[in-house]
Amino acid sequence: MSETSTPGPHYAALLQLLRTSETIWNSSRIFFERWELSPAQFNLLNLLTDPGEGLTQSDLSRELLTHRSNITGLVDRLEKRGLVGRRDQAGDRRAWRVVLTPSGKRLMTEILPHYYRATERVWEGVSVRQAGVVAEVLKGVAANTQDAIARLERENP
Amino acid sequence: MSETSTPGPHYAALLQLLRTSETIWNSSRIFFERWELSPAQFNLLNLLTDPGEGLTQSDLSRELLTHRSNITGLVDRLEKRGLVGRRDQAGDRRAWRVVLTPSGKRLMTEILPHYYRATERVWEGVSVRQAGVVAEVLKGVAANTQDAIARLERENP
DNA sequence: GTTAGATTGTTGACATGTCAACAATATGGC
DNA sequence: GCCATATTGTTGACATGTCAACAATCTAAC
């Protein structure tokens, strides 16, 4: 007799979550082509749009859920295009303060209205209330995932 | 006066969706380390687990939402480890039929129960009914995204 | 002040992703 | 059969991601 292993009742939802996210990411690549930006580049610029003081590369890596070393090249390329700059971080000579240049600010001012409109179009047919519920559930799922991994790393050194 | 552009009411939900998916993906890397697999490699093996006849590389790229050319290297590395094989596709000499080897099947038989358990743990606190609703909403979001991109590509040739 | 330990950014090796271009092959009119 | 067109997998150039190791620097404890 063969031992069969079957997916649990939430499995389909997990697949759909990953698929939808992948679809959005791939589509956003086409969306941002117009400004010759990759999704990763846009997300980095987007993080720098609010805080006037800029962020360190470590801050950026934490926000973007990516490794420190990945930020080096991202900032390099955006710096070469004149969209961001590396400024000294007062009181810490290890770190950079990455800031939007005026050119980078202008670009984001142009893109953001299009971006916000596009994000709303993507949720067409979903009430704000329901989107809130979905976001809340997904927040819990992310927290569960973190917990599970923390447990895994505690048990396997 | 400065023209301010503000996110719409669904914006936060979109961010949470992308963040949660990224968190799951990153955590799954740690989860699969135990078997020396990357998330991408596991997903490919997972697709090959059900169909005994295997899939072509084009099939795989469609299912994994990735470019054809990306599959070449993925299959190369899995083939080198003896987990998959390339067989002739009867009636089409351009294509390969990628199949699990016995070794690949054994590996998946070992992993899948752990994987299914982990996926359920991730949805702890979410009823099956609610997970279904979330999946349904996300399916709609993916469809909207596809539509929006199709429209974008129709307008910009 | 010194020192041990943590943090920051960079580098190099490599996996994973995109895209354009290519050769080989299928396919569907004609 | 022939031909235009599409599809399949590979390659090379490059962006994006991981990780380990490194130098520089900060921090805290003594």
Short mmCIF file of C-alpha atoms (C1' of nucleotides) in Angstrom, two decimals:
data_model
loop_
_atom_site.label_atom_id
_atom_site.label_comp_id
_atom_site.label_asym_id
_atom_site.label_seq_id
_atom_site.Cartn_x
_atom_site.Cartn_y
_atom_site.Cartn_z
CA MET A 1 0.00 0.00 0.00
CA SER A 2 1.37 3.43 -0.88
CA GLU A 3 1.29 6.15 1.77
CA THR A 4 -0.40 9.17 0.19
CA SER A 5 0.21 12.70 1.39
CA THR A 6 -2.44 15.26 0.57
CA PRO A 7 -2.50 19.03 0.79
CA GLY A 8 -4.48 20.53 3.67
CA PRO A 9 -7.58 22.70 3.24
CA HIS A 10 -5.60 25.97 3.14
CA TYR A 11 -3.13 24.84 0.51
CA ALA A 12 -5.05 26.26 -2.45
CA ALA A 13 -5.23 29.66 -0.76
CA LEU A 14 -1.47 29.69 -0.29
CA LEU A 15 -0.88 28.89 -3.95
CA GLN A 16 -3.30 31.62 -5.00
CA LEU A 17 -1.54 34.12 -2.74
CA LEU A 18 1.86 33.40 -4.27
CA ARG A 19 0.45 33.36 -7.81
CA THR A 20 -1.35 36.68 -7.42
CA SER A 21 1.68 38.35 -5.98
CA GLU A 22 3.85 37.01 -8.79
CA THR A 23 1.32 38.24 -11.35
CA ILE A 24 1.31 41.72 -9.87
CA TRP A 25 5.10 41.82 -9.75
CA ASN A 26 5.43 40.71 -13.38
CA SER A 27 2.81 43.19 -14.52
CA SER A 28 4.41 46.01 -12.62
CA ARG A 29 7.57 45.40 -14.63
CA ILE A 30 5.62 46.27 -17.80
CA PHE A 31 3.95 49.19 -16.04
CA PHE A 32 7.27 50.76 -14.98
CA GLU A 33 8.97 50.13 -18.34
CA ARG A 34 7.57 53.47 -19.42
CA TRP A 35 9.98 55.19 -17.03
CA GLU A 36 12.78 52.64 -17.53
CA LEU A 37 12.52 51.46 -13.95
CA SER A 38 12.45 47.92 -12.60
CA PRO A 39 9.94 47.07 -9.85
CA ALA A 40 12.81 46.82 -7.36
CA GLN A 41 14.09 50.25 -8.34
CA PHE A 42 10.64 51.78 -8.02
CA ASN A 43 10.12 50.27 -4.58
CA LEU A 44 13.41 51.71 -3.40
CA LEU A 45 12.61 55.16 -4.76
CA ASN A 46 9.14 54.92 -3.23
CA LEU A 47 10.63 54.35 0.22
CA LEU A 48 12.79 57.44 -0.16
CA THR A 49 9.90 59.65 -1.23
CA ASP A 50 8.49 60.46 2.20
CA PRO A 51 11.45 60.86 4.55
CA GLY A 52 13.42 63.99 3.71
CA GLU A 53 16.38 62.78 5.73
CA GLY A 54 16.84 59.67 3.62
CA LEU A 55 17.47 56.11 4.78
CA THR A 56 20.62 54.06 5.28
CA GLN A 57 21.19 51.05 3.08
CA SER A 58 20.49 48.80 6.06
CA ASP A 59 17.16 50.55 6.58
CA LEU A 60 16.38 49.99 2.92
CA SER A 61 17.27 46.30 3.06
CA ARG A 62 15.01 45.82 6.09
CA GLU A 63 12.07 47.59 4.44
CA LEU A 64 12.52 45.79 1.14
CA LEU A 65 12.94 42.39 2.85
CA THR A 66 16.18 41.80 1.04
CA HIS A 67 19.84 41.32 1.91
CA ARG A 68 22.12 44.28 2.61
CA SER A 69 24.44 43.32 -0.20
CA ASN A 70 21.63 43.57 -2.73
CA ILE A 71 21.12 47.25 -1.95
CA THR A 72 24.67 48.17 -2.96
CA GLY A 73 24.08 47.47 -6.64
CA LEU A 74 20.55 48.88 -6.68
CA VAL A 75 21.74 52.18 -5.26
CA ASP A 76 24.78 52.13 -7.56
CA ARG A 77 22.59 51.96 -10.66
CA LEU A 78 20.11 54.57 -9.44
CA GLU A 79 22.98 56.83 -8.46
CA LYS A 80 24.51 56.48 -11.94
CA ARG A 81 21.18 57.68 -13.38
CA GLY A 82 21.19 60.62 -10.98
CA LEU A 83 17.96 59.62 -9.21
CA VAL A 84 19.48 59.07 -5.76
CA GLY A 85 22.59 60.21 -3.95
CA ARG A 86 24.73 58.90 -1.10
CA ARG A 87 25.24 61.47 1.66
CA ASP A 88 27.28 61.17 4.83
CA GLN A 89 25.42 59.92 7.86
CA ALA A 90 26.19 62.25 10.72
CA GLY A 91 27.66 60.34 13.64
CA ASP A 92 28.23 57.05 11.81
CA ARG A 93 31.04 56.84 9.32
CA ARG A 94 30.15 53.29 8.31
CA ALA A 95 26.78 54.20 6.85
CA TRP A 96 25.38 56.20 3.94
CA ARG A 97 22.26 58.28 3.97
CA VAL A 98 20.57 57.50 0.64
CA VAL A 99 18.38 60.39 -0.55
CA LEU A 100 16.33 61.27 -3.62
CA THR A 101 17.95 63.89 -5.84
CA PRO A 102 15.73 66.67 -7.22
CA SER A 103 15.63 64.66 -10.46
CA GLY A 104 14.51 61.58 -8.52
CA LYS A 105 11.84 63.63 -6.75
CA ARG A 106 10.52 64.96 -10.04
CA LEU A 107 10.36 61.45 -11.46
CA MET A 108 8.41 60.13 -8.47
CA THR A 109 6.03 63.10 -8.59
CA GLU A 110 5.27 62.13 -12.16
CA ILE A 111 4.90 58.40 -11.54
CA LEU A 112 2.99 58.24 -8.26
CA PRO A 113 -0.43 59.43 -9.51
CA HIS A 114 -0.32 56.79 -12.26
CA TYR A 115 0.82 54.20 -9.76
CA TYR A 116 -1.93 54.98 -7.25
CA ARG A 117 -4.57 54.84 -9.98
CA ALA A 118 -3.23 51.49 -11.17
CA THR A 119 -3.28 50.02 -7.65
CA GLU A 120 -6.95 50.95 -7.30
CA ARG A 121 -7.80 49.43 -10.67
CA VAL A 122 -6.30 46.17 -9.46
CA TRP A 123 -8.79 45.99 -6.59
CA GLU A 124 -11.82 46.80 -8.73
CA GLY A 125 -14.85 44.89 -7.49
CA VAL A 126 -13.41 44.53 -3.97
CA SER A 127 -14.93 46.78 -1.33
CA VAL A 128 -12.61 48.77 0.88
CA ARG A 129 -14.00 46.87 3.81
CA GLN A 130 -13.24 43.52 2.23
CA ALA A 131 -9.76 44.61 1.17
CA GLY A 132 -9.17 45.50 4.81
CA VAL A 133 -10.22 42.04 5.93
CA VAL A 134 -7.92 40.45 3.35
CA ALA A 135 -5.02 42.63 4.47
CA GLU A 136 -5.67 41.68 8.09
CA VAL A 137 -5.67 37.97 7.27
CA LEU A 138 -2.48 38.32 5.23
CA LYS A 139 -0.83 40.17 8.10
CA GLY A 140 -1.63 37.20 10.34
CA VAL A 141 -0.28 34.78 7.76
CA ALA A 142 2.98 36.73 7.57
CA ALA A 143 3.24 36.71 11.37
CA ASN A 144 2.60 32.95 11.50
CA THR A 145 5.28 32.44 8.88
CA GLN A 146 7.82 34.44 10.86
CA ASP A 147 6.96 32.45 13.98
CA ALA A 148 7.32 29.13 12.20
CA ILE A 149 10.72 30.10 10.83
CA ALA A 150 11.90 31.42 14.18
CA ARG A 151 10.95 28.08 15.73
CA LEU A 152 12.71 26.21 12.92
CA GLU A 153 15.90 28.21 13.42
CA ARG A 154 15.78 27.77 17.17
CA GLU A 155 15.58 24.00 16.78
CA ASN A 156 18.16 23.69 13.98
CA PRO A 157 21.19 25.83 14.96
CA MET B 1 0.87 75.34 -3.99
CA SER B 2 2.22 71.81 -4.32
CA GLU B 3 0.00 69.20 -5.93
CA THR B 4 -0.12 66.23 -3.56
CA SER B 5 -0.81 62.71 -4.75
CA THR B 6 -2.16 60.30 -2.17
CA PRO B 7 -2.59 56.53 -2.20
CA GLY B 8 -6.11 55.19 -2.63
CA PRO B 9 -8.01 53.19 -0.02
CA HIS B 10 -6.79 49.82 -1.33
CA TYR B 11 -3.12 50.74 -1.38
CA ALA B 12 -2.29 49.36 2.06
CA ALA B 13 -3.85 46.02 1.13
CA LEU B 14 -1.68 45.79 -1.95
CA LEU B 15 1.46 46.47 0.07
CA GLN B 16 0.46 43.84 2.63
CA LEU B 17 -0.16 41.32 -0.13
CA LEU B 18 3.30 41.81 -1.63
CA ARG B 19 4.97 41.83 1.79
CA THR B 20 3.28 38.64 2.94
CA SER B 21 4.17 36.84 -0.24
CA GLU B 22 7.78 37.99 0.05
CA THR B 23 7.89 36.84 3.67
CA ILE B 24 6.58 33.40 2.75
CA TRP B 25 9.05 33.09 -0.11
CA ASN B 26 12.01 34.08 2.07
CA SER B 27 10.95 31.73 4.84
CA SER B 28 10.47 28.88 2.42
CA ARG B 29 14.12 29.27 1.45
CA ILE B 30 15.07 28.43 5.04
CA PHE B 31 12.50 25.64 5.16
CA PHE B 32 13.87 23.91 2.04
CA GLU B 33 17.52 24.35 3.04
CA ARG B 34 17.19 21.08 4.89
CA TRP B 35 16.96 19.29 1.54
CA GLU B 36 19.35 21.65 -0.24
CA LEU B 37 16.61 22.95 -2.51
CA SER B 38 15.76 26.53 -3.46
CA PRO B 39 12.09 27.58 -3.49
CA ALA B 40 12.22 27.73 -7.29
CA GLN B 41 13.60 24.22 -7.49
CA PHE B 42 10.96 22.88 -5.12
CA ASN B 43 8.16 24.49 -7.09
CA LEU B 44 9.42 22.91 -10.28
CA LEU B 45 9.70 19.47 -8.68
CA ASN B 46 6.25 19.93 -7.17
CA LEU B 47 4.75 20.51 -10.61
CA LEU B 48 6.31 17.30 -11.87
CA THR B 49 5.04 15.22 -8.96
CA ASP B 50 1.53 14.55 -10.20
CA PRO B 51 1.77 14.04 -13.96
CA GLY B 52 3.56 10.80 -14.77
CA GLU B 53 4.12 11.88 -18.36
CA GLY B 54 6.11 14.94 -17.34
CA LEU B 55 5.90 18.48 -18.68
CA THR B 56 7.76 20.36 -21.39
CA GLN B 57 9.93 23.29 -20.41
CA SER B 58 7.38 25.63 -21.95
CA ASP B 59 4.66 24.08 -19.81
CA LEU B 60 6.85 24.61 -16.77
CA SER B 61 7.55 28.24 -17.62
CA ARG B 62 3.82 28.91 -18.00
CA GLU B 63 2.96 27.28 -14.69
CA LEU B 64 5.80 28.98 -12.84
CA LEU B 65 5.02 32.38 -14.39
CA THR B 66 8.57 32.74 -15.58
CA HIS B 67 10.43 33.03 -18.86
CA ARG B 68 11.27 29.96 -20.97
CA SER B 69 14.96 30.74 -20.76
CA ASN B 70 14.92 30.58 -17.00
CA ILE B 71 13.80 26.95 -17.06
CA THR B 72 16.88 25.82 -18.97
CA GLY B 73 19.24 26.47 -16.06
CA LEU B 74 16.81 25.27 -13.40
CA VAL B 75 16.39 21.92 -15.15
CA ASP B 76 20.14 21.74 -15.84
CA ARG B 77 20.94 21.97 -12.14
CA LEU B 78 18.23 19.54 -11.06
CA GLU B 79 19.31 17.12 -13.79
CA LYS B 80 22.92 17.31 -12.59
CA ARG B 81 21.69 16.26 -9.13
CA GLY B 82 19.76 13.39 -10.67
CA LEU B 83 16.35 14.61 -9.51
CA VAL B 84 14.84 15.16 -12.97
CA GLY B 85 15.54 13.89 -16.47
CA ARG B 86 14.96 15.14 -20.01
CA ARG B 87 13.13 12.60 -22.19
CA ASP B 88 12.20 12.88 -25.84
CA GLN B 89 8.79 14.30 -26.54
CA ALA B 90 7.07 11.98 -28.99
CA GLY B 91 5.98 13.89 -32.09
CA ASP B 92 7.92 17.10 -31.37
CA ARG B 93 11.64 17.09 -31.75
CA ARG B 94 11.98 20.65 -30.49
CA ALA B 95 10.74 19.91 -26.99
CA TRP B 96 11.83 17.91 -23.96
CA ARG B 97 9.61 16.01 -21.61
CA VAL B 98 10.96 16.81 -18.13
CA VAL B 99 10.20 14.02 -15.64
CA LEU B 100 11.03 13.19 -12.04
CA THR B 101 13.61 10.43 -11.67
CA PRO B 102 12.98 7.74 -9.02
CA SER B 103 15.40 9.68 -6.83
CA GLY B 104 13.38 12.87 -7.39
CA LYS B 105 10.17 11.02 -6.56
CA ARG B 106 11.63 9.68 -3.35
CA LEU B 107 12.77 13.16 -2.34
CA MET B 108 9.32 14.66 -2.96
CA THR B 109 7.64 11.83 -1.06
CA GLU B 110 9.81 12.74 1.89
CA ILE B 111 9.32 16.50 1.64
CA LEU B 112 5.62 16.85 0.84
CA PRO B 113 4.18 15.81 4.23
CA HIS B 114 6.42 18.38 5.95
CA TYR B 115 5.48 20.96 3.36
CA TYR B 116 1.75 20.40 3.70
CA ARG B 117 1.99 20.61 7.48
CA ALA B 118 3.94 23.85 7.22
CA THR B 119 1.39 25.40 4.85
CA GLU B 120 -1.38 24.69 7.33
CA ARG B 121 0.61 26.17 10.21
CA VAL B 122 0.92 29.36 8.19
CA TRP B 123 -2.86 29.75 8.10
CA GLU B 124 -3.36 29.07 11.80
CA GLY B 125 -6.20 31.19 13.12
CA VAL B 126 -7.81 31.54 9.70
CA SER B 127 -10.91 29.45 9.09
CA VAL B 128 -11.07 27.38 5.93
CA ARG B 129 -14.07 29.44 4.93
CA GLN B 130 -12.21 32.70 5.35
CA ALA B 131 -9.14 31.41 3.53
CA GLY B 132 -11.48 30.56 0.67
CA VAL B 133 -12.82 34.10 0.60
CA VAL B 134 -9.29 35.52 0.61
CA ALA B 135 -8.28 33.19 -2.23
CA GLU B 136 -11.33 34.26 -4.21
CA VAL B 137 -10.54 37.94 -3.77
CA LEU B 138 -6.90 37.38 -4.73
CA LYS B 139 -8.01 35.50 -7.82
CA GLY B 140 -10.02 38.55 -8.83
CA VAL B 141 -7.08 40.83 -8.14
CA ALA B 142 -4.85 38.70 -10.37
CA ALA B 143 -7.47 38.81 -13.13
CA ASN B 144 -7.80 42.60 -12.85
CA THR B 145 -4.02 42.89 -13.06
CA GLN B 146 -3.90 40.81 -16.21
CA ASP B 147 -6.67 42.92 -17.74
CA ALA B 148 -4.92 46.16 -16.89
CA ILE B 149 -1.66 44.97 -18.45
CA ALA B 150 -3.42 43.67 -21.55
CA ARG B 151 -5.02 47.10 -21.98
CA LEU B 152 -1.65 48.80 -21.43
CA GLU B 153 0.02 46.63 -24.07
CA ARG B 154 -2.84 47.16 -26.54
CA GLU B 155 -2.46 50.93 -26.23
CA ASN B 156 1.37 51.00 -26.25
CA PRO B 157 2.57 48.68 -29.06
"C1'" DG C 1 41.01 53.81 27.51
"C1'" DT C 2 40.77 49.23 25.98
"C1'" DT C 3 38.66 45.60 24.17
"C1'" DA C 4 35.10 42.19 22.73
"C1'" DG C 5 31.23 41.99 20.05
"C1'" DA C 6 27.80 43.95 16.86
"C1'" DT C 7 26.72 46.58 12.73
"C1'" DT C 8 27.56 48.70 8.01
"C1'" DG C 9 28.66 48.48 3.35
"C1'" DT C 10 31.35 46.08 -0.21
"C1'" DT C 11 33.01 42.24 -2.76
"C1'" DG C 12 32.93 37.74 -5.19
"C1'" DA C 13 30.64 33.38 -6.24
"C1'" DC C 14 26.57 31.83 -7.57
"C1'" DA C 15 21.12 31.05 -8.33
"C1'" DT C 16 17.27 33.11 -10.34
"C1'" DG C 17 15.01 36.30 -13.16
"C1'" DT C 18 14.45 39.33 -17.71
"C1'" DC C 19 15.06 40.02 -22.67
"C1'" DA C 20 16.68 39.61 -27.66
"C1'" DA C 21 18.44 36.73 -31.00
"C1'" DC C 22 19.23 32.26 -32.89
"C1'" DA C 23 18.61 27.46 -34.90
"C1'" DA C 24 15.62 23.73 -35.20
"C1'" DT C 25 11.26 22.26 -35.89
"C1'" DA C 26 5.86 22.38 -36.23
"C1'" DT C 27 1.84 24.00 -38.42
"C1'" DG C 28 -1.50 25.59 -41.56
"C1'" DG C 29 -2.67 27.68 -45.81
"C1'" DC C 30 -1.87 27.45 -50.70
"C1'" DG D 1 5.29 19.97 -51.75
"C1'" DC D 2 6.13 24.83 -50.42
"C1'" DC D 3 6.14 28.73 -47.67
"C1'" DA D 4 5.04 32.11 -44.12
"C1'" DT D 5 4.44 32.04 -39.33
"C1'" DA D 6 4.66 30.31 -34.72
"C1'" DT D 7 6.78 27.62 -31.11
"C1'" DT D 8 10.70 25.37 -28.48
"C1'" DG D 9 14.90 25.43 -26.16
"C1'" DT D 10 19.46 27.61 -25.81
"C1'" DT D 11 22.67 31.30 -25.41
"C1'" DG D 12 24.64 35.72 -23.82
"C1'" DA D 13 24.13 40.17 -21.52
"C1'" DC D 14 22.45 41.91 -17.69
"C1'" DA D 15 19.38 42.97 -13.15
"C1'" DT D 16 18.16 41.07 -8.90
"C1'" DG D 17 18.58 37.96 -5.23
"C1'" DT D 18 21.36 34.83 -1.70
"C1'" DC D 19 25.42 34.01 1.21
"C1'" DA D 20 30.20 34.21 3.34
"C1'" DA D 21 34.01 36.93 4.25
"C1'" DC D 22 36.18 41.29 4.89
"C1'" DA D 23 37.51 46.06 6.59
"C1'" DA D 24 35.89 49.90 8.92
"C1'" DT D 25 33.49 51.55 12.58
"C1'" DC D 26 30.29 51.79 16.47
"C1'" DT D 27 28.85 50.23 21.19
"C1'" DA D 28 28.99 48.54 25.65
"C1'" DA D 29 31.28 46.65 29.50
"C1'" DC D 30 35.10 46.70 32.06
#
